[in-house]
Coordinates of C-alpha atoms and ligand atoms in Angstrom, one line a residue:
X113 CA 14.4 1.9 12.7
X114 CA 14.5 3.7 15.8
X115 CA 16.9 3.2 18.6
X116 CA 16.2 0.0 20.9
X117 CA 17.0 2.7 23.5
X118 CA 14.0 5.2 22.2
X119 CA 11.7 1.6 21.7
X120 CA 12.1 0.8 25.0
X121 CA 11.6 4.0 26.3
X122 CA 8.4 4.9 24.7
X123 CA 6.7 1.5 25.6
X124 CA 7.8 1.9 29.3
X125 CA 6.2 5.9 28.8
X126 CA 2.8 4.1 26.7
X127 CA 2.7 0.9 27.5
X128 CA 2.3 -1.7 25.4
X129 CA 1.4 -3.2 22.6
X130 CA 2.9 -0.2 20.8
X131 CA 3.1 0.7 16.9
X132 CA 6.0 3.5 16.5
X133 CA 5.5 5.2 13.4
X134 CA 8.9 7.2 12.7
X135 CA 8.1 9.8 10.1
X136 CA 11.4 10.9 9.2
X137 CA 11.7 7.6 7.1
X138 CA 8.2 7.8 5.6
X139 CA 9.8 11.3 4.1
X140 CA 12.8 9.5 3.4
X141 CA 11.2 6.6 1.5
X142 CA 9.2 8.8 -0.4
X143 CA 11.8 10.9 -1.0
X144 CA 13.9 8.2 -2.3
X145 CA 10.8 7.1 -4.5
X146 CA 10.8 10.2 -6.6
X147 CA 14.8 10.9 -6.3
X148 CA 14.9 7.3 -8.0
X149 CA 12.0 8.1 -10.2
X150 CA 11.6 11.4 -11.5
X151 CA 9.3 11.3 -14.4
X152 CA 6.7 9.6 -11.8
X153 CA 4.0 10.9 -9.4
X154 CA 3.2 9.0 -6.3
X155 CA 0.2 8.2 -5.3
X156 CA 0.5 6.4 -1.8
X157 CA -1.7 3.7 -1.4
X158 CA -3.4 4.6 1.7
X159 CA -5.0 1.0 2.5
X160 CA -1.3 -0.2 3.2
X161 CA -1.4 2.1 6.5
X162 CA -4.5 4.9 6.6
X163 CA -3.4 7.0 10.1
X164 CA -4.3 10.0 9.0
X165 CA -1.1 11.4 10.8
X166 CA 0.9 9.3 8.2
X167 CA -1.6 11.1 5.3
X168 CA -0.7 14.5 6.4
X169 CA 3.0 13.9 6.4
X170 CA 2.9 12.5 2.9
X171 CA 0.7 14.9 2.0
X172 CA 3.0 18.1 3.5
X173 CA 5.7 16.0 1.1
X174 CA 4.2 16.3 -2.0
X175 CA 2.6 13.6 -2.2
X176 CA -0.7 12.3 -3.6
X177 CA -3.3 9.1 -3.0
X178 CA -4.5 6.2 -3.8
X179 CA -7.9 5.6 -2.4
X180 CA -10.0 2.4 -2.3
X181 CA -13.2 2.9 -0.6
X182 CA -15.4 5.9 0.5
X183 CA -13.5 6.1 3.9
X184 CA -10.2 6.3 2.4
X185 CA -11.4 9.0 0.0
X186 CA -12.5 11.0 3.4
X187 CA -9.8 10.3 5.3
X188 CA -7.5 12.0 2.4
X189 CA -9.9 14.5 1.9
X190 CA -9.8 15.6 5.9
X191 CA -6.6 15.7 6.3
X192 CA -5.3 17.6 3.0
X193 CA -5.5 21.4 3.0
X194 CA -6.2 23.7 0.7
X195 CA -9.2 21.3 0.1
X196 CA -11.9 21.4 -1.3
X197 CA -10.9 22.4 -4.7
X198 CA -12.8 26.2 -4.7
X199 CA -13.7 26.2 -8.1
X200 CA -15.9 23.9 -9.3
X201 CA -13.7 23.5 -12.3
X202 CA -10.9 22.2 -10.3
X203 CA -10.4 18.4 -10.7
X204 CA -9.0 16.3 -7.9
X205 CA -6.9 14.4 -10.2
X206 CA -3.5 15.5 -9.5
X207 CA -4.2 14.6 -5.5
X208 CA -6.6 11.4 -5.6
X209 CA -7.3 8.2 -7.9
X210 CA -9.8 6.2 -6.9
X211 CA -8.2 2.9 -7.5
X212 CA -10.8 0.0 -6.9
X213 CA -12.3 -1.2 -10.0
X214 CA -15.2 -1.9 -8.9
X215 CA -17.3 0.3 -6.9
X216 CA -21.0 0.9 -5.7
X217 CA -23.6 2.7 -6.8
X218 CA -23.2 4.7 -3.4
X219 CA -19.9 5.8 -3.6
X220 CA -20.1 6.6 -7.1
X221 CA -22.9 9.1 -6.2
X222 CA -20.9 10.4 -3.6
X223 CA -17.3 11.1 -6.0
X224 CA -19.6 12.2 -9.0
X225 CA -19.2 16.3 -7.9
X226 CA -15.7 15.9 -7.8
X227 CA -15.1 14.7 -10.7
X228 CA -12.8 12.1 -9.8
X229 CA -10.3 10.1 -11.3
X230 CA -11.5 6.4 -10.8
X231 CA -10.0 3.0 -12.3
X232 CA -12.5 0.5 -14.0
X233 CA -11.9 -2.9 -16.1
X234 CA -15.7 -4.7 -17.6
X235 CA -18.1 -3.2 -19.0
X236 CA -20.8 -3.2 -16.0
X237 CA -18.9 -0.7 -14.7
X238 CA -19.4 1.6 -17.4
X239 CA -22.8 1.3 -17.2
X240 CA -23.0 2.1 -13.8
X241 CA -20.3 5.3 -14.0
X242 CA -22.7 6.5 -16.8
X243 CA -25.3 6.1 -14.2
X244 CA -23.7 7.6 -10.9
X245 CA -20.5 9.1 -11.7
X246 CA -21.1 10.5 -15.5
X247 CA -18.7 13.6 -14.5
X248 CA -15.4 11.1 -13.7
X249 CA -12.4 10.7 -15.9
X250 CA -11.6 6.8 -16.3
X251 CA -8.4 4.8 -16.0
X252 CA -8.9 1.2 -17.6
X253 CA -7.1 -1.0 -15.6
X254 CA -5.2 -3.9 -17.4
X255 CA -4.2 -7.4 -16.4
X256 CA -0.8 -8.5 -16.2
X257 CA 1.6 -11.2 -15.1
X258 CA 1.7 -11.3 -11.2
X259 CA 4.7 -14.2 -11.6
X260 CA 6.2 -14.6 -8.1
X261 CA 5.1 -11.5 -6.4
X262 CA 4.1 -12.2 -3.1
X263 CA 0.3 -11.0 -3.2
X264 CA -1.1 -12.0 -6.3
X265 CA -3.6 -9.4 -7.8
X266 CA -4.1 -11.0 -11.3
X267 CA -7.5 -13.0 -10.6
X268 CA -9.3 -10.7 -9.4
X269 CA -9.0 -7.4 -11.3
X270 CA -7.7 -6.1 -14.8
X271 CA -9.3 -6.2 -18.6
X272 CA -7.2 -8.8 -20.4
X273 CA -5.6 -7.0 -22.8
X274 CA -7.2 -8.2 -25.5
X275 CA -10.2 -6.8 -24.7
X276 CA -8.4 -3.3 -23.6
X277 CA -9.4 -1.2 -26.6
X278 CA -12.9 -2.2 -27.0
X279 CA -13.5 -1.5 -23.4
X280 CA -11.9 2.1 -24.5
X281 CA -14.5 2.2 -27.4
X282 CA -17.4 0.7 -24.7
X283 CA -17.0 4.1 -21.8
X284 CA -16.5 6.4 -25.1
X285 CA -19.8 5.1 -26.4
X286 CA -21.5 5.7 -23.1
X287 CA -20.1 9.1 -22.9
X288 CA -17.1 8.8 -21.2
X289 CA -13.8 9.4 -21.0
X290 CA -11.0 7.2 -21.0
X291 CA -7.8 9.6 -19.5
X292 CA -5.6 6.4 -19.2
X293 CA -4.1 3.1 -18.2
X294 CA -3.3 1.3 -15.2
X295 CA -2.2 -2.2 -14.2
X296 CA -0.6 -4.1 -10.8
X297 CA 2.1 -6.4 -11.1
X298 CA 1.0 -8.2 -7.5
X299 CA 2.5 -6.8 -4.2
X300 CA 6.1 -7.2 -3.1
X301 CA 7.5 -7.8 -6.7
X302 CA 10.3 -8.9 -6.2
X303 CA 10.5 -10.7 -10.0
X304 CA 11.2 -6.9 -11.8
X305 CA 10.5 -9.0 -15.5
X306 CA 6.8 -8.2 -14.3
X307 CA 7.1 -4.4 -14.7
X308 CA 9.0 -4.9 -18.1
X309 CA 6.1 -7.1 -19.3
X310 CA 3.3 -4.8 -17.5
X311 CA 4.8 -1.9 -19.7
X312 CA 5.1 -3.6 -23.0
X313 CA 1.1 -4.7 -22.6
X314 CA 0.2 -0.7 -21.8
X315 CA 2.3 0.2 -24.6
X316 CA 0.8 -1.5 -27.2
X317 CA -2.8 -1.2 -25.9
X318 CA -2.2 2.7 -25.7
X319 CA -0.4 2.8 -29.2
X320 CA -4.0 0.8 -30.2
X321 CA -6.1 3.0 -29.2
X322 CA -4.4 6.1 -30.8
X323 CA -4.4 4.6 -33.8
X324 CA -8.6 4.4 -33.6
X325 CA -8.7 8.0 -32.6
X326 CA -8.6 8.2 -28.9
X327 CA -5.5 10.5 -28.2
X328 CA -6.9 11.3 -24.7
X329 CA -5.2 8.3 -23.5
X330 CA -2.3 10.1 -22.0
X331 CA -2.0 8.9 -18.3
X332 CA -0.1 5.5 -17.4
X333 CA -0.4 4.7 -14.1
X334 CA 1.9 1.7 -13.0
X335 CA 0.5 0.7 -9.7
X336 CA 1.6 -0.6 -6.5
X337 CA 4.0 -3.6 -6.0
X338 CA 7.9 -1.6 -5.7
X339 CA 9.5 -4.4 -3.2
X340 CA 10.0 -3.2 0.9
X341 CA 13.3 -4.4 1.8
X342 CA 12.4 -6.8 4.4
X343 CA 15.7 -9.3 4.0
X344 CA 18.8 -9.2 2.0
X345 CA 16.8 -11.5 -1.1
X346 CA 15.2 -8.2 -1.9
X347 CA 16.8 -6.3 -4.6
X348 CA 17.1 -2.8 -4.2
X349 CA 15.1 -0.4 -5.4
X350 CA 17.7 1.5 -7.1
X351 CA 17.9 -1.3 -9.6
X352 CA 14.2 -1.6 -10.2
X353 CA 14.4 2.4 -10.6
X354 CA 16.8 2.2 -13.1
X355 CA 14.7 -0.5 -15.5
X356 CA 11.7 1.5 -15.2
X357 CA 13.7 5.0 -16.0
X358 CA 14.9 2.9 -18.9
X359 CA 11.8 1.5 -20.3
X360 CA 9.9 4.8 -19.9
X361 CA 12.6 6.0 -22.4
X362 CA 12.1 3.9 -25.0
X363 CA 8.8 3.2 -25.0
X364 CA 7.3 6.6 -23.6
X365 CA 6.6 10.3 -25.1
X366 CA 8.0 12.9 -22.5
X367 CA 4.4 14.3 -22.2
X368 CA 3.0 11.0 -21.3
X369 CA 1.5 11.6 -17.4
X370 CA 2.9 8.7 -15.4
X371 CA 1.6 7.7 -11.6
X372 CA 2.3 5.0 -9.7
X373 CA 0.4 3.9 -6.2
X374 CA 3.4 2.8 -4.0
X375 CA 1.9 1.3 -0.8
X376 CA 4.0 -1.1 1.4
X377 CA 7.1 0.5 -0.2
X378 CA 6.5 3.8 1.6
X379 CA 5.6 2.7 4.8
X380 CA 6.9 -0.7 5.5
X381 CA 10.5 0.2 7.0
X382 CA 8.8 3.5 9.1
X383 CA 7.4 1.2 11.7
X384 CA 7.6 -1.2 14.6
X385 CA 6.2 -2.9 17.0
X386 CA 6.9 -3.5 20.9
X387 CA 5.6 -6.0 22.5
X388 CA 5.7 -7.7 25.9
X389 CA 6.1 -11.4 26.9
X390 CA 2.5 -12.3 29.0
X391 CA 3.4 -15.9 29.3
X392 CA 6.0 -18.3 29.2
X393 CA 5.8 -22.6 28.8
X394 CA 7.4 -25.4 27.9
X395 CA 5.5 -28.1 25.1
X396 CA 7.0 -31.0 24.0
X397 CA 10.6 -29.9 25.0
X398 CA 10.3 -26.6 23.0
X399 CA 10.1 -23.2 25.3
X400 CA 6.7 -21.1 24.3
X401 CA 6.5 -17.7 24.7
X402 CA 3.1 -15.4 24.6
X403 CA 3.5 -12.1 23.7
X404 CA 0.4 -9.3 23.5
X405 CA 0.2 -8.8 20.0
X406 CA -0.7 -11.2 17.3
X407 CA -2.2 -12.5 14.3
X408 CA -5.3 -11.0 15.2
X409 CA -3.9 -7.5 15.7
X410 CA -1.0 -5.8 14.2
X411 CA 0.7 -9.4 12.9
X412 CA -2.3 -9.7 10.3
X413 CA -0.2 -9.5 7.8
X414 CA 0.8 -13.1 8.8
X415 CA -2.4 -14.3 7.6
X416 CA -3.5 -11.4 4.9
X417 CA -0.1 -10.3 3.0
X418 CA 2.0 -13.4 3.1
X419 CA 4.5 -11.6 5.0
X420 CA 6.9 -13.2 7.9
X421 CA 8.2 -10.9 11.0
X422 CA 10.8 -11.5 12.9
X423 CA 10.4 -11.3 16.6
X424 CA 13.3 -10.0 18.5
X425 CA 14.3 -9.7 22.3
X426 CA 16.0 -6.5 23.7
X427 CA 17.9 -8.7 26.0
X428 CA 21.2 -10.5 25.1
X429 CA 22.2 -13.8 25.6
X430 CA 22.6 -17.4 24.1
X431 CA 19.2 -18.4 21.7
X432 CA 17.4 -21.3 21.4
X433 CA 14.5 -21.5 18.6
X434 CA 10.9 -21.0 20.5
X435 CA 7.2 -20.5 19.6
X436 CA 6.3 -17.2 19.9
X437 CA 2.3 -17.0 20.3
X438 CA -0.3 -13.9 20.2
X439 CA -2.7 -13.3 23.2
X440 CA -5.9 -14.4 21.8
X441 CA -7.4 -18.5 22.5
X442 CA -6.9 -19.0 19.2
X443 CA -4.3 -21.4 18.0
X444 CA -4.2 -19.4 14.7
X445 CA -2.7 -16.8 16.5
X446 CA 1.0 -18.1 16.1
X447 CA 3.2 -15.4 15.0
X448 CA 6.5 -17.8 14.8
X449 CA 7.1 -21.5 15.8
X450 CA 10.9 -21.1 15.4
X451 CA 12.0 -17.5 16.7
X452 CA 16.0 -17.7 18.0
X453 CA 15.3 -16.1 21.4
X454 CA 17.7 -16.0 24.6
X455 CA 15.7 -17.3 27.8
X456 CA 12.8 -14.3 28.8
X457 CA 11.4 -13.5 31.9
X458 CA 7.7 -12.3 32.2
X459 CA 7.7 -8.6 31.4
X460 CA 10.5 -8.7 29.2
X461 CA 9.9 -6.6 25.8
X462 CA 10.5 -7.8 22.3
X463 CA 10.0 -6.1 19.1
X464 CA 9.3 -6.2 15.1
X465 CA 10.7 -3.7 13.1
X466 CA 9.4 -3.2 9.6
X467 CA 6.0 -4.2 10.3
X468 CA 4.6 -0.6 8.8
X469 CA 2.4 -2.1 5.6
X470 CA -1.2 -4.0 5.9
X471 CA -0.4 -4.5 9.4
X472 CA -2.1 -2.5 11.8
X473 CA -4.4 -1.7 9.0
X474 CA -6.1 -4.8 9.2
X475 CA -5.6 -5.1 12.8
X476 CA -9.3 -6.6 15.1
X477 CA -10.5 -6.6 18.1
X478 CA -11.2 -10.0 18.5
X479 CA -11.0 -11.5 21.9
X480 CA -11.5 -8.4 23.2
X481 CA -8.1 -7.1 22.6
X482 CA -7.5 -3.7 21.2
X483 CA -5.1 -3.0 18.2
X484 CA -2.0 -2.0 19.2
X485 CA -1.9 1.5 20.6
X486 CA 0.3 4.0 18.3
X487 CA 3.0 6.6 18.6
X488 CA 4.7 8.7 16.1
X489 CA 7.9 10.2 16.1
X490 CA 9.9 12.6 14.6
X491 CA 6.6 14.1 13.2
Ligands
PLP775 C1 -2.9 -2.5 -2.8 C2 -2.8 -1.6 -4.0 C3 -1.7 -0.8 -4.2 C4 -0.5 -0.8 -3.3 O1 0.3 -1.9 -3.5 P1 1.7 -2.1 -2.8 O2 2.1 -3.4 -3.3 O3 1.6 -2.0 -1.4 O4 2.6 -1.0 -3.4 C5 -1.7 0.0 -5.3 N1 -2.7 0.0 -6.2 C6 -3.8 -0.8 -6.0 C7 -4.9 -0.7 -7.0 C8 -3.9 -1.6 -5.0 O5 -4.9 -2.4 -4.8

C-alpha cells in the first residue's frame, strides 16, 4: 500500500473520495503470478478493474485479457498497441479470450473478423457461433466444484462434464473448432482441493476426446479464482503455485498451451481508498460515523463479491467499535457496524486499502453521487 503520508497527501491535492491505483504492485503481482507460474499465460480478467490505465500497464508487462462483453473487448483493443493485427491471418488469441459463455448475436457479429478465441458450454451456443461468429476458435468451458470459494460460479456456467465430449463432437459437427478447455473454481479460492479436482475433470475430458480423434484440443485454460491476500486466513499463493506446478507435471504434456484469467489476484492489493468522515452521531449508545463513499460506490463489493473492508482512521488514539455508514439515504449503504475507530472529528480522513478488485468497477451513481474520483501512481 502506499504511504499514509502519500494517502493523505494526494486526497488533500484531489480531494476526496479518492481510488489510488499504485501500479508498481499491479507489476509486482503480475510479476509474482508468472515467477510462481511459469508454464502459464495470464490473461487478466479486466471486469475485476477495467481503467484502461491499469490495461496499458498490464499490457506494457506482458500481459494478456480476459474480456467479457463488447466494451471490454474495446477497451483492450484501444489501449493495446501494435493493434490491429495487420494481417488478416493474425489471430488475436495469444492477447484476448472472450470468456463469457454466453454471448449475443451482436457481439458475435462484431468478434467474427477477428477471429477470436471465445469460451462456450450448451449447444445453443454453437448454433449461434456457426451463425455469427463461424471464423472463432472455441474453448468449452467445464463445471467444477466451487466448494467454499467466496463467489460461487458453478450454477450458472460450465458443461457438466459428462456431457464435455459430446459438446466437442456437437461445434465439430457444425463446423467448428474446439482449441480447448476451460473451467472456474469460484472467486477467492481459498479451498486449493478445487484446482486439484478442476484439473483431474480437464484431464480426463481432454484425454476423452483424443481418444475420438480430436487432437486439436491443446489449450487448458484454468480460469480466475487465485486468492488476494486480504487477511492472514489466506494461504499464500506460493503454496497454491507449487500444487499447480505439480499437477501440471503429472498430468500435462510440455506442449499443452496453458492460460489462466487472474482477476482480483492482480489488482486487489494495488489499490485504496480515502475517504472523509461527512457526519458523525450517536444511536442507541453506539457512535456513527458517515463517510463519502459506500456501498453504492466503490464499497460494492460489500454487496456484489462477498468481500469485507476494513475502514481505518489516520489519526491515533484509543478505539471504540462504531458504524461506519456511506453517504447515500439508503440504509443498505452500511459499509461496517463494528469498525474499532479512535473518536473523529468532521473532516477527518480514513482509508481502505486493498479495495482494487470489483470495487470501483461496479461502482453507481445513485443518489447523485459520483464514483470515487481516481489517481495512479508510480505509473
Ligand atoms: C470473473 C472471472 C475471472 C476472474 O476471476 P478472479 O476470481 O477475479 O480471478 C476469470 N474468468 C472468468 C470467466 C470470470 O468470469
Amino acid at each position: 500500500m502506499a504511504s499514509p503520508a502519500l494517502l493523505k497527501r494526494l486526497a488533500r491535492q484531489h480531494g476526496t473520495p479518492l481510488f489510488v491505483v499504485d501500479h508498481a504492485i499491479l507489476r509486482k503481482n503480475l510479476a509474482t503470478f508468472r515467477q510462481q507460474l511459469p508454464r502459464v499465460q495470464p490473461y487478466f480478467a479486466v471486469k475485476a478493474n477495467s481503467l484502461p490505465e491499469i490495461v496499458r500497464t498490464f499490457y506494457r508487462a506482458g500481459a494478456s485479457f480476459d474480456v467479457a462483453s463488447i466494451a471490454e473487448f474495446r477497451t483492450v483493443v484501444d489501449n493495446i498497441k501494435d493493434w490491429p493485427p495487420k494481417k488478416q491471418q493474425d489471430f488475436i488469441w495469444d492477447k484476448i479470450i472472450y470468456a463469457n459463455p454466453i454471448k449475443d448475436k451482436r457481439t458475435l457479429e462484431e468478434l467474427n473478423p477477428y477471429k477470436p478465441l471465445v469460451t462456450y458450454d450448451n449447444l445453443a451456443e454453437v448454433h449461434k457461433i456457426r451463425q455469427y461468429a463461424p471464423d472463432a476458435g472455441l474453448i468449452l468451458r467445464l463445471s467444477v466444484p466451487n466448494t467454499g470459494s467466496v463467489v460461487e460460479l458453478a450454477s450458472k456456467f460450465g458443461a457438466p462434464p459428462g456431457e464435455a465430449v459430446n459438446l466437442i463432437e456437437a461445434a465439430a459437427a457444425a463446423g467448428l473448432t474446439v482449441e480447448g478447455l476451460s473451467f472456474h473454481v469460484g472467486s477467492q479460492c481459498t479451498n486449493f482441493q478445487n484446482y486439484i479436482q478442476a484439473l483431474a475433470l480437464a484431464d480426463s475430458v481432454m484425454k476423452e476426446a483424443w481418444s475420438r480423434g480430436h487432437r486439436q484440443v491443446r489449450i487448458l485454460d484454468i480460469g480466475g479464482g487465485f486468492p488476494a491476500p486480504y487477511d492472514a486466513h489466506v494461504r499464500p499463493f506460493r503454496d497454491l503455485a507449487r500444487t499447480l506446478r505439480a499437477e501440471f507435471t503429472r498430468l500435462f504434456p510440455p506442449d499443452m498451451e496453458i492460460l489462466a484469467e487472474p482477476g482480483r489476484f492482480l489488482v486487489a492489493t494495488a489499490c485504496t481508498l480515502v475517504a472523509e468522515v461527512i457526519g458523525k452521531a450517536d444511536r442507541n449508545g453506539k457512535r456513527c460515523y458517515y463517510i463519502n463513499d459506500g456501498v453504492y460506490h466503490t464499497f460494492s463489493g460489500i454487496l456484489f463479491d462477498h468481500c469485507k473492508y476494513p475502514v481505518k482512521a489516520f489519526r491515533k488514539g484509543p478505539t471504540q467499535l462504531c458504524a461506519v455508514f456511506g453517504p447515500t439515504c439508503d440504509a443498505l449503504d452500511t459499509i461496517s457496524l463494528a469498525e474499532p475507530l479512535p473518536e473523529l472529528e468532521l473532516g477527518d480522513l480514513v482509508y481502505s486499502p486493498n479495495i482494487g478488485a470489483y470495487s470501483h468497477a461496479s461502482s453507481t451513481w445513485f443518489n447523485g453521487f459520483p464514483p470515487a474520483q481516481v489517481v495512479h501512481i508510480n505509473q
